Structures are given as structure tokens and as C-alpha cells.
Coordinates of N, CA and C in Angstrom, one line a residue:
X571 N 0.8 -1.2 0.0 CA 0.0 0.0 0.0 C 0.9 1.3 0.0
X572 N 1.7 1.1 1.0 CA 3.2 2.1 0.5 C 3.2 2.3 -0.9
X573 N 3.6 2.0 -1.5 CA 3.7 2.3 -2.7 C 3.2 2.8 -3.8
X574 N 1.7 2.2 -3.4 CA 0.7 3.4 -3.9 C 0.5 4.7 -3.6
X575 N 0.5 4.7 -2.6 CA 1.0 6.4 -1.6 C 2.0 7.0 -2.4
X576 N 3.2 6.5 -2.7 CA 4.2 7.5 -3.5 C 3.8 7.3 -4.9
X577 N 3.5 6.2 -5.4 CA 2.6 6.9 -6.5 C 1.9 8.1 -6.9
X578 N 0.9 8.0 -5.9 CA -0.3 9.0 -5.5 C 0.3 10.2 -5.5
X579 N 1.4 10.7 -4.6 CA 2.3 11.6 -4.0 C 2.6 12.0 -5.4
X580 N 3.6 11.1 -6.3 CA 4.3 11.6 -7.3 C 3.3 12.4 -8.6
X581 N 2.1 11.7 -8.7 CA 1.1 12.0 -9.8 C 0.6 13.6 -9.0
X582 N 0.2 13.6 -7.7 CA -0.2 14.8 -7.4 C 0.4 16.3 -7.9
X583 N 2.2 15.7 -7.2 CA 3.5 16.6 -7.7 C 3.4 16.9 -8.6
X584 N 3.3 15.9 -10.1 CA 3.4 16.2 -11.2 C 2.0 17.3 -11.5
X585 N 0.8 17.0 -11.5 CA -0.4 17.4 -11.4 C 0.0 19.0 -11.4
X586 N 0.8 19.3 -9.8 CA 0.8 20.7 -9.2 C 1.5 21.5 -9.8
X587 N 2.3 21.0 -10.3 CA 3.4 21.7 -11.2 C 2.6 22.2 -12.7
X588 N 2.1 21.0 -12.7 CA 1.7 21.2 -14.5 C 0.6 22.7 -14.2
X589 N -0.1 23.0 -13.1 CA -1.2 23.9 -12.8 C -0.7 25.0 -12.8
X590 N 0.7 25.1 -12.0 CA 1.3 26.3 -11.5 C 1.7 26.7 -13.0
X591 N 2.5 26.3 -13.1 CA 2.8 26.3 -14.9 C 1.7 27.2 -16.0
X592 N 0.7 26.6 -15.6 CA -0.6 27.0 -16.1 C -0.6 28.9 -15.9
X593 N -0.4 29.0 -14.3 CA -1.0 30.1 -13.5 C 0.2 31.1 -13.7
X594 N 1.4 30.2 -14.4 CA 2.7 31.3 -14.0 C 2.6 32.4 -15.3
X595 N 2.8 33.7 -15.0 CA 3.0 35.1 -15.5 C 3.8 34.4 -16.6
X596 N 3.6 35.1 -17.7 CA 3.9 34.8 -19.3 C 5.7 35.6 -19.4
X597 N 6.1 35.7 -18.2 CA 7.5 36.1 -18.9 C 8.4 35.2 -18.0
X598 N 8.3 34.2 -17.4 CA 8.9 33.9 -16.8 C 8.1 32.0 -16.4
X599 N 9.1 31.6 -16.1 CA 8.8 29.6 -15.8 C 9.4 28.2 -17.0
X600 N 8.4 28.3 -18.1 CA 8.9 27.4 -19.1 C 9.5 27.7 -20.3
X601 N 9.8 27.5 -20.7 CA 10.1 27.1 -22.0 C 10.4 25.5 -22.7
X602 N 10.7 25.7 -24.1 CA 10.5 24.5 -24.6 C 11.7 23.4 -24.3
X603 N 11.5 22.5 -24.5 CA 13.1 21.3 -23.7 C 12.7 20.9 -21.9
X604 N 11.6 21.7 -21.7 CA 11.9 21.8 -19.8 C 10.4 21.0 -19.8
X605 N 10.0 19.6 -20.3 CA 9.0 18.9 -20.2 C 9.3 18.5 -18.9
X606 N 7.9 17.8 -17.8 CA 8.2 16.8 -17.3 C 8.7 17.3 -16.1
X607 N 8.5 19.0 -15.8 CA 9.0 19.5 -14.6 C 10.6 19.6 -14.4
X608 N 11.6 19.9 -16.0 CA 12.7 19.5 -15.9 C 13.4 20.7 -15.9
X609 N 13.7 21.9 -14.9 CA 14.3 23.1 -15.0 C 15.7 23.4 -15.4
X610 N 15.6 24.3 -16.7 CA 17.2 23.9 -17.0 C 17.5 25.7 -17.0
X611 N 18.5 26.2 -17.1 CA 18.9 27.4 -17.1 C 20.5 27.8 -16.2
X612 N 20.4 28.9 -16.0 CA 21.8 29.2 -15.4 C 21.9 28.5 -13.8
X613 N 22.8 28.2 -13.5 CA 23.1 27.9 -11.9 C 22.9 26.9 -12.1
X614 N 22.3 25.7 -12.5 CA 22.3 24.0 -12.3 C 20.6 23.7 -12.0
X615 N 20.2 24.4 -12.3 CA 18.5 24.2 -11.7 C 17.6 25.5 -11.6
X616 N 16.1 25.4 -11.1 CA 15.6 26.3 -10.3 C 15.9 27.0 -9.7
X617 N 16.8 26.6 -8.6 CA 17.2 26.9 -7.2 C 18.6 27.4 -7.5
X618 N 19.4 27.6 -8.6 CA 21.1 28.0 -9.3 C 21.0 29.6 -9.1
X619 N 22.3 29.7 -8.1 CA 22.4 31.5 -8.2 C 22.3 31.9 -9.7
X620 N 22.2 33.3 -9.3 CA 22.5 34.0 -10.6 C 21.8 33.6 -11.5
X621 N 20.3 32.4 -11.5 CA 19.4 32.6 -12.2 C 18.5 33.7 -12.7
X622 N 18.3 33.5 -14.0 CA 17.7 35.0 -14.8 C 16.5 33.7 -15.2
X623 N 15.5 34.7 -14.8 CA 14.0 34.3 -15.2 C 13.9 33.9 -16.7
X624 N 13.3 33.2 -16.9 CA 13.2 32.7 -18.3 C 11.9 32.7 -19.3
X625 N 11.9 33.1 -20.4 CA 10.8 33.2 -21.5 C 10.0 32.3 -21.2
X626 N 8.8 32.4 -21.2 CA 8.0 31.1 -21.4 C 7.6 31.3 -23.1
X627 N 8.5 29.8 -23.9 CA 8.2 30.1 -25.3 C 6.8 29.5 -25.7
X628 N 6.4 28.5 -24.5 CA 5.2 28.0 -25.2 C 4.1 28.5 -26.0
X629 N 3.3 27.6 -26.8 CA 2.7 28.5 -27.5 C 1.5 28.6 -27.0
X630 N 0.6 29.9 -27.4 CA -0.8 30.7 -27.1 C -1.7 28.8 -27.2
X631 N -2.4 29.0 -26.4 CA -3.7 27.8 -26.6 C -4.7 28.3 -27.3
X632 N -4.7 29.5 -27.6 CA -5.6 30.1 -28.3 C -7.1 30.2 -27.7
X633 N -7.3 30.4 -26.4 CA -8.0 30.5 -25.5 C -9.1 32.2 -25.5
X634 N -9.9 32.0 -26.1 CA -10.3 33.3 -25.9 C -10.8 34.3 -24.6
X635 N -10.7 35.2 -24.3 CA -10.1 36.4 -23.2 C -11.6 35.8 -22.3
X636 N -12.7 35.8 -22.8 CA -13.9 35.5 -22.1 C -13.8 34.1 -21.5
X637 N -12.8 33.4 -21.8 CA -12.7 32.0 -21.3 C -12.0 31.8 -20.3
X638 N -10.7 32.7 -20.2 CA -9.6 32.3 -19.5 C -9.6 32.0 -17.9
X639 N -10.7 32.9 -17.2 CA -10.7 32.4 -16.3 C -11.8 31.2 -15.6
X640 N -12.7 30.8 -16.2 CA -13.2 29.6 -16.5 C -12.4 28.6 -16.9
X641 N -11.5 29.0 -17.8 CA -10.6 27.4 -18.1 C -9.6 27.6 -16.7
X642 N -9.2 28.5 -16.3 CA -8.3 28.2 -15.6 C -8.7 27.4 -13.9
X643 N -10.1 28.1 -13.9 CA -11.0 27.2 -12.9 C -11.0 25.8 -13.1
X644 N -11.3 25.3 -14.3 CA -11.6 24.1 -14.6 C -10.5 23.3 -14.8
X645 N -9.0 23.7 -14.6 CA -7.5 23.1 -14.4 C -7.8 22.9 -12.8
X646 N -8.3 23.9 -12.3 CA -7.8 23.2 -11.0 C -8.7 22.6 -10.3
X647 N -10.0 22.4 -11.0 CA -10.8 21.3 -10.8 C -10.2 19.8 -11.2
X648 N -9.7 20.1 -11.8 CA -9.5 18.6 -12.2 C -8.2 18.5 -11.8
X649 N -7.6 19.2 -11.2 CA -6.4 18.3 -9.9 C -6.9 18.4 -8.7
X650 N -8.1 19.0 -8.9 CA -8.7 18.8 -7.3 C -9.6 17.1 -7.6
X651 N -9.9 16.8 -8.7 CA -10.2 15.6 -9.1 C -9.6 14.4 -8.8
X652 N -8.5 14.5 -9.8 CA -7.4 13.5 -9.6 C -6.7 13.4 -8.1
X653 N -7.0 14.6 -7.3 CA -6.2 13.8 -5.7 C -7.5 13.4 -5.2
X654 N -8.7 13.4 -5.4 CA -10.0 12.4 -5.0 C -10.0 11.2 -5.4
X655 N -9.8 11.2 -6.6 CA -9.6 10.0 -7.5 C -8.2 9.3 -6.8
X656 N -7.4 9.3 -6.3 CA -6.3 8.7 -5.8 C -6.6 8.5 -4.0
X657 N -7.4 9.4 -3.5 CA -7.8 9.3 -2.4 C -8.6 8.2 -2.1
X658 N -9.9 8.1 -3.4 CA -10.7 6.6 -3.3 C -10.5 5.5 -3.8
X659 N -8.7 5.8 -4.3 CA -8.6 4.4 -5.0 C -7.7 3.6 -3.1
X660 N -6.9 4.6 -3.3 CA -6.3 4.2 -1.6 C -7.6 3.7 -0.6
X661 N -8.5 4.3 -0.3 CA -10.2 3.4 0.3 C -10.5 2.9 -0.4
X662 N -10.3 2.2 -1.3 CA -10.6 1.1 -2.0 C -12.5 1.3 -2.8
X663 N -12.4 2.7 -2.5 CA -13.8 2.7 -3.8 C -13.7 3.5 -4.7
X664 N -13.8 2.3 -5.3 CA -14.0 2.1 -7.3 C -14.7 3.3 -7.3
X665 N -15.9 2.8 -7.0 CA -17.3 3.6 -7.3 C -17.4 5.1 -7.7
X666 N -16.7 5.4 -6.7 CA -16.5 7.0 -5.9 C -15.6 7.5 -7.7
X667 N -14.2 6.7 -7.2 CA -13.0 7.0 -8.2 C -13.5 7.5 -9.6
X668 N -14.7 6.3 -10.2 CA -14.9 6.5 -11.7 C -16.1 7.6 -11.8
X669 N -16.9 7.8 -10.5 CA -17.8 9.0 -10.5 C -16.9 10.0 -10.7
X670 N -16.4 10.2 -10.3 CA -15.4 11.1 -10.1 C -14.6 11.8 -11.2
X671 N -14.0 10.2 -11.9 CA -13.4 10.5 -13.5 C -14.8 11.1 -14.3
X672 N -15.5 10.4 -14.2 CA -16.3 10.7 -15.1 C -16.9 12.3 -15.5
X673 N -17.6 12.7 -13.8 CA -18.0 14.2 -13.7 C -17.1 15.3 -14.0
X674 N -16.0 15.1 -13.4 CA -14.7 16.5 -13.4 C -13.7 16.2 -14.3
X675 N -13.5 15.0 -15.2 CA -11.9 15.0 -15.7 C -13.2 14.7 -17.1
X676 N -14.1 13.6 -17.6 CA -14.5 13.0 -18.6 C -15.6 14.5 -19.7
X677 N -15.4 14.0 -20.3 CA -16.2 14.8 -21.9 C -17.7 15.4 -22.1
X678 N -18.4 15.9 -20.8 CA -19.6 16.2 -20.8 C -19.9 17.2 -21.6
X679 N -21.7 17.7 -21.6 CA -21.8 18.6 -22.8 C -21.0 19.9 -22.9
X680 N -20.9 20.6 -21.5 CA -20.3 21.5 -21.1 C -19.2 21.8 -21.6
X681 N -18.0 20.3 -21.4 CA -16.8 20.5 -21.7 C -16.6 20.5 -23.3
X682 N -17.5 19.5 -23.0 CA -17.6 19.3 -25.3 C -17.4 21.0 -25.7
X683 N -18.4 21.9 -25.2 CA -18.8 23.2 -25.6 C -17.7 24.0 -25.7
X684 N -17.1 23.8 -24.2 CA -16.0 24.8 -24.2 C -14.0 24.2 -25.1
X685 N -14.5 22.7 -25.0 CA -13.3 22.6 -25.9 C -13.6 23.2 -27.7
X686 N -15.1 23.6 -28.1 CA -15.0 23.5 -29.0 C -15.2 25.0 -29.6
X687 N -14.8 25.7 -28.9 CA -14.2 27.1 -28.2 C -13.2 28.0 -28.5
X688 N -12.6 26.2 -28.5 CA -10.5 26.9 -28.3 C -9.9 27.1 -30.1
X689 N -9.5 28.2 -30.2 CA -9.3 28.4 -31.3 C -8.0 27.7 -31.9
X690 N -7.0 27.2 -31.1 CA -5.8 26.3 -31.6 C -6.2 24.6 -31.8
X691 N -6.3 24.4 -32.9 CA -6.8 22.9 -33.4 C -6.0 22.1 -32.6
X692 N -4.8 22.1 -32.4 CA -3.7 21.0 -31.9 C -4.2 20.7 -30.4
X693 N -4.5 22.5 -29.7 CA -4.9 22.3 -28.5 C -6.3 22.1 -28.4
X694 N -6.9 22.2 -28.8 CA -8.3 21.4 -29.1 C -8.4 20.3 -29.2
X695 N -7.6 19.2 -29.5 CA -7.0 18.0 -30.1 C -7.0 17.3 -28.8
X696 N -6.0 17.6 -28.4 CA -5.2 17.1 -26.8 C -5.6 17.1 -26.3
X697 N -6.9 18.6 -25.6 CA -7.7 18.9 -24.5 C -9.0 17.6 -24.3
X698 N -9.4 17.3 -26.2 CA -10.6 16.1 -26.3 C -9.7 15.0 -26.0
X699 N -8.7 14.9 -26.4 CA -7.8 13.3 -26.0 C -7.8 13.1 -24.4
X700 N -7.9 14.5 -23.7 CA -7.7 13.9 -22.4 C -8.8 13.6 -21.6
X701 N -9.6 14.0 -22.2 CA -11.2 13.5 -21.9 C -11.7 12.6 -22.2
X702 N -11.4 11.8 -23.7 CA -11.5 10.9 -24.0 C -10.9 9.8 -22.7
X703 N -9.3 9.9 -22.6 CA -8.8 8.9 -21.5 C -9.5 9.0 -20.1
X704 N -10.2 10.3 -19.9 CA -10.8 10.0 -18.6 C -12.0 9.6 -18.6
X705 N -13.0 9.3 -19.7 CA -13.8 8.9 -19.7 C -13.3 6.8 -19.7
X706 N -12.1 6.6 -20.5 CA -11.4 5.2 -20.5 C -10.7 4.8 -19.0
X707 N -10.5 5.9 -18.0 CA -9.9 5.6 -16.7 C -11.7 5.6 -15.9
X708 N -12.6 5.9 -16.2 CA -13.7 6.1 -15.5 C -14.2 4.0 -15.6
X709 N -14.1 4.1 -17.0 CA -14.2 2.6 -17.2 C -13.2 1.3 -16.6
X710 N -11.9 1.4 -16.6 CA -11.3 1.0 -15.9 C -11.2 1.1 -13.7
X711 N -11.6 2.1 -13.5 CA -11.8 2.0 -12.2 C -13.1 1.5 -12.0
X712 N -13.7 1.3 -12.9 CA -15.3 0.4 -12.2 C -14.4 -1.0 -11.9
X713 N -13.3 -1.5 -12.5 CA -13.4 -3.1 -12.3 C -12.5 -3.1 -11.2
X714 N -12.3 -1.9 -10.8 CA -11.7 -2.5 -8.9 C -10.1 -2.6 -9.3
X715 N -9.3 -2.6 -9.9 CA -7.9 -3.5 -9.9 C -7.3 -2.2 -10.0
X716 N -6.6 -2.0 -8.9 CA -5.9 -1.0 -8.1 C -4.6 -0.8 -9.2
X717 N -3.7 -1.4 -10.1 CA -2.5 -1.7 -10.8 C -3.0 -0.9 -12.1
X718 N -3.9 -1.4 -12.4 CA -4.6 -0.9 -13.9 C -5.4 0.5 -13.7
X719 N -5.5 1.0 -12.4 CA -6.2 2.4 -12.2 C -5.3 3.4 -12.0
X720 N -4.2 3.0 -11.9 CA -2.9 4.0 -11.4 C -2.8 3.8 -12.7
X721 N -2.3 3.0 -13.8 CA -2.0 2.8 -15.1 C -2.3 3.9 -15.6
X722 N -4.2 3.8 -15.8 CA -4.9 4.4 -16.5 C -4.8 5.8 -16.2
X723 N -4.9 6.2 -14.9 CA -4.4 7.6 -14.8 C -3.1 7.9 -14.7
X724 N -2.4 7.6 -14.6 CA -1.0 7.8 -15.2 C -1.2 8.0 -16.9
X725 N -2.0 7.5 -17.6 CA -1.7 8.0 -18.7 C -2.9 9.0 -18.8
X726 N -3.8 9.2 -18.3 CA -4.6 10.6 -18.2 C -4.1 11.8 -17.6
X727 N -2.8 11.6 -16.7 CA -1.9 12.4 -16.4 C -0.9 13.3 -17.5
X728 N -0.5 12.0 -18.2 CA 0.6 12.1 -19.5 C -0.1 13.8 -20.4
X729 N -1.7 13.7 -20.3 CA -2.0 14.3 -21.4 C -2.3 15.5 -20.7
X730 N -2.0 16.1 -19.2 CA -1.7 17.1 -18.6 C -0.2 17.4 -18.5
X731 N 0.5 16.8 -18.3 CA 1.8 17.0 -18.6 C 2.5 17.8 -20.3
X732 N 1.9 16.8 -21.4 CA 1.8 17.2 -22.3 C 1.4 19.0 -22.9
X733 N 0.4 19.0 -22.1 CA -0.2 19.8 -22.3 C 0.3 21.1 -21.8
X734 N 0.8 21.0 -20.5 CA 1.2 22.4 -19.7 C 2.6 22.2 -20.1
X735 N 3.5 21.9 -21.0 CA 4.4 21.8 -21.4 C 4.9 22.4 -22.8
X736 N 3.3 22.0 -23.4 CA 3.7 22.4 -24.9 C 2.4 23.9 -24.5
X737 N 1.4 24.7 -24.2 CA 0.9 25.7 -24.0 C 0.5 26.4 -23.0
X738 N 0.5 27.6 -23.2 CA 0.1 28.5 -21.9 C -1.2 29.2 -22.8
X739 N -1.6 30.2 -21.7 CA -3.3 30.5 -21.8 C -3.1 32.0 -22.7

């Protein structure tokens, strides 16, 4: 059960990063090559003296101005999601887990609407891929098997990572 805990731990991490990322001021945090939470720049890291703030080169999501703070609500809904979803897989209910995927991370009308919104096709692309998978991790946590639920959201994670990696708002 340890183990699932640092899982859980690690997916959260990753999760929080990808959000901040999201929330960080457009002159400063990412750029391209730095997937995966991997900070590169002067001093040896994040934390390197004599670091100088860095471009974020990612590109526009093409998010329109009336959206932005609605999408940005709905990022942190769905890592407020995913640590529920990891909370009831550790209590061992399924049930809870895939309600869960399904309402806040999966493809409702709502989301359908607002992904189909976003004026960048690529990001429009990704955003439906990752709903797609959570509606596929909603299906997989009905059958209980704790190995294949961390799986499946591990790879519904991938397409948040992806994402706050390759755009900003």
C-alpha cells in the first residue's frame, strides 16, 4: 500500500506543477526542452544562483479572453479531481473513483462546448484526447484493480503534462 501512496504523491506533484505552470506570469517559468518539470537554465537548476527568469516560449492555446478564467478554474478542478480519485482508490472505492473521473476530468456537454471554443486545433485536439482517456480511466476503475487504475491515470496524467508543457493561456 506504501507504494501506492508514493505513486499517488508523485502524480499529485506532477499534477501541481503542470497547474502552476498554467497560473505562471507569461515572462517567466517554461520554456521548450523543460517537459516533465525538468528546469534547466543558469546555476544548475531552479534553485542556481545567478538565475535569470526565463521566456516562457510555449505556445498561445488560443483561449479566448472571455474563457480564460473559466478554463483556468476548470485546471484546478480537475487536480482537485485527480487527488479524489487517488484518495478513493487508496479506500478502495471504485465507485466513488470513476464517478469522479467521469464528472470532473471526462467529456460532458459542457466540456464538449467549451473545448470546442478553443481556437488552436492541436490544442483542441489534446484537451478532447484527455477526456477521451478519462472517460477510458472512469471505465477502468469500475473493475476494482488498483494496478490498472494508477496505469490508466498515469496515462490521463501524461496528457496534462503534455499539455502544460507544450501551452500556456
Amino acid at each position: 500500500m506504501k507504494t501506492y501512496r508514493w505513486i499517488a504523491c508523485g502524480i499529485i506533484a506532477c499534477a501541481s506543477l503542470s497547474v502552476s505552470a498554467l497560473a505562471a506570469d507569461s515572462a517567466t517559468e517554461m520554456r521548450p526542452g523543460m517537459q516533465m518539470g525538468r528546469m534547466m537554465g543558469q546555476g544548475g537548476g531552479m534553485m542556481g544562483k545567478g538565475m535569470q527568469p526565463m521566456v516562457d516560449e510555449r505556445e498561445s492555446a488560443g483561449i479566448p479572453e472571455r474563457m480564460k478564467v473559466r478554463q483556468k478554474a476548470k485546471m484546478r478542478i480537475h487536480l482537485e479531481a485527480v487527488k479524489d480519485i487517488i484518495d478513493a482508490i487508496a479506500a478502495g472505492d471504485f465507485d466513488k473513483a470513476s464517478d469522479t473521473a467521469t464528472r470532473n476530468l471526462g467529456m460532458g456537454k459542457r466540456m464538449g462546448k467549451m473545448c470546442k471554443g478553443m481556437k488552436n486545433e492541436a490544442f483542441r485536439s489534446l484537451a478532447q484526447s484527455f477526456h477521451q482517456s478519462a472517460a477510458h480511466l472512469a471505465e477502468v476503475l469500475k473493475k476494482g484493480d488498483t494496478k490498472q487504475s494508477l496505469i490508466s491515470l498515469g496515462d490521463t496524467m501524461n496528457y496534462c503534462i503534455q499539455c502544460h508543457a507544450t501551452y500556456r493561456q
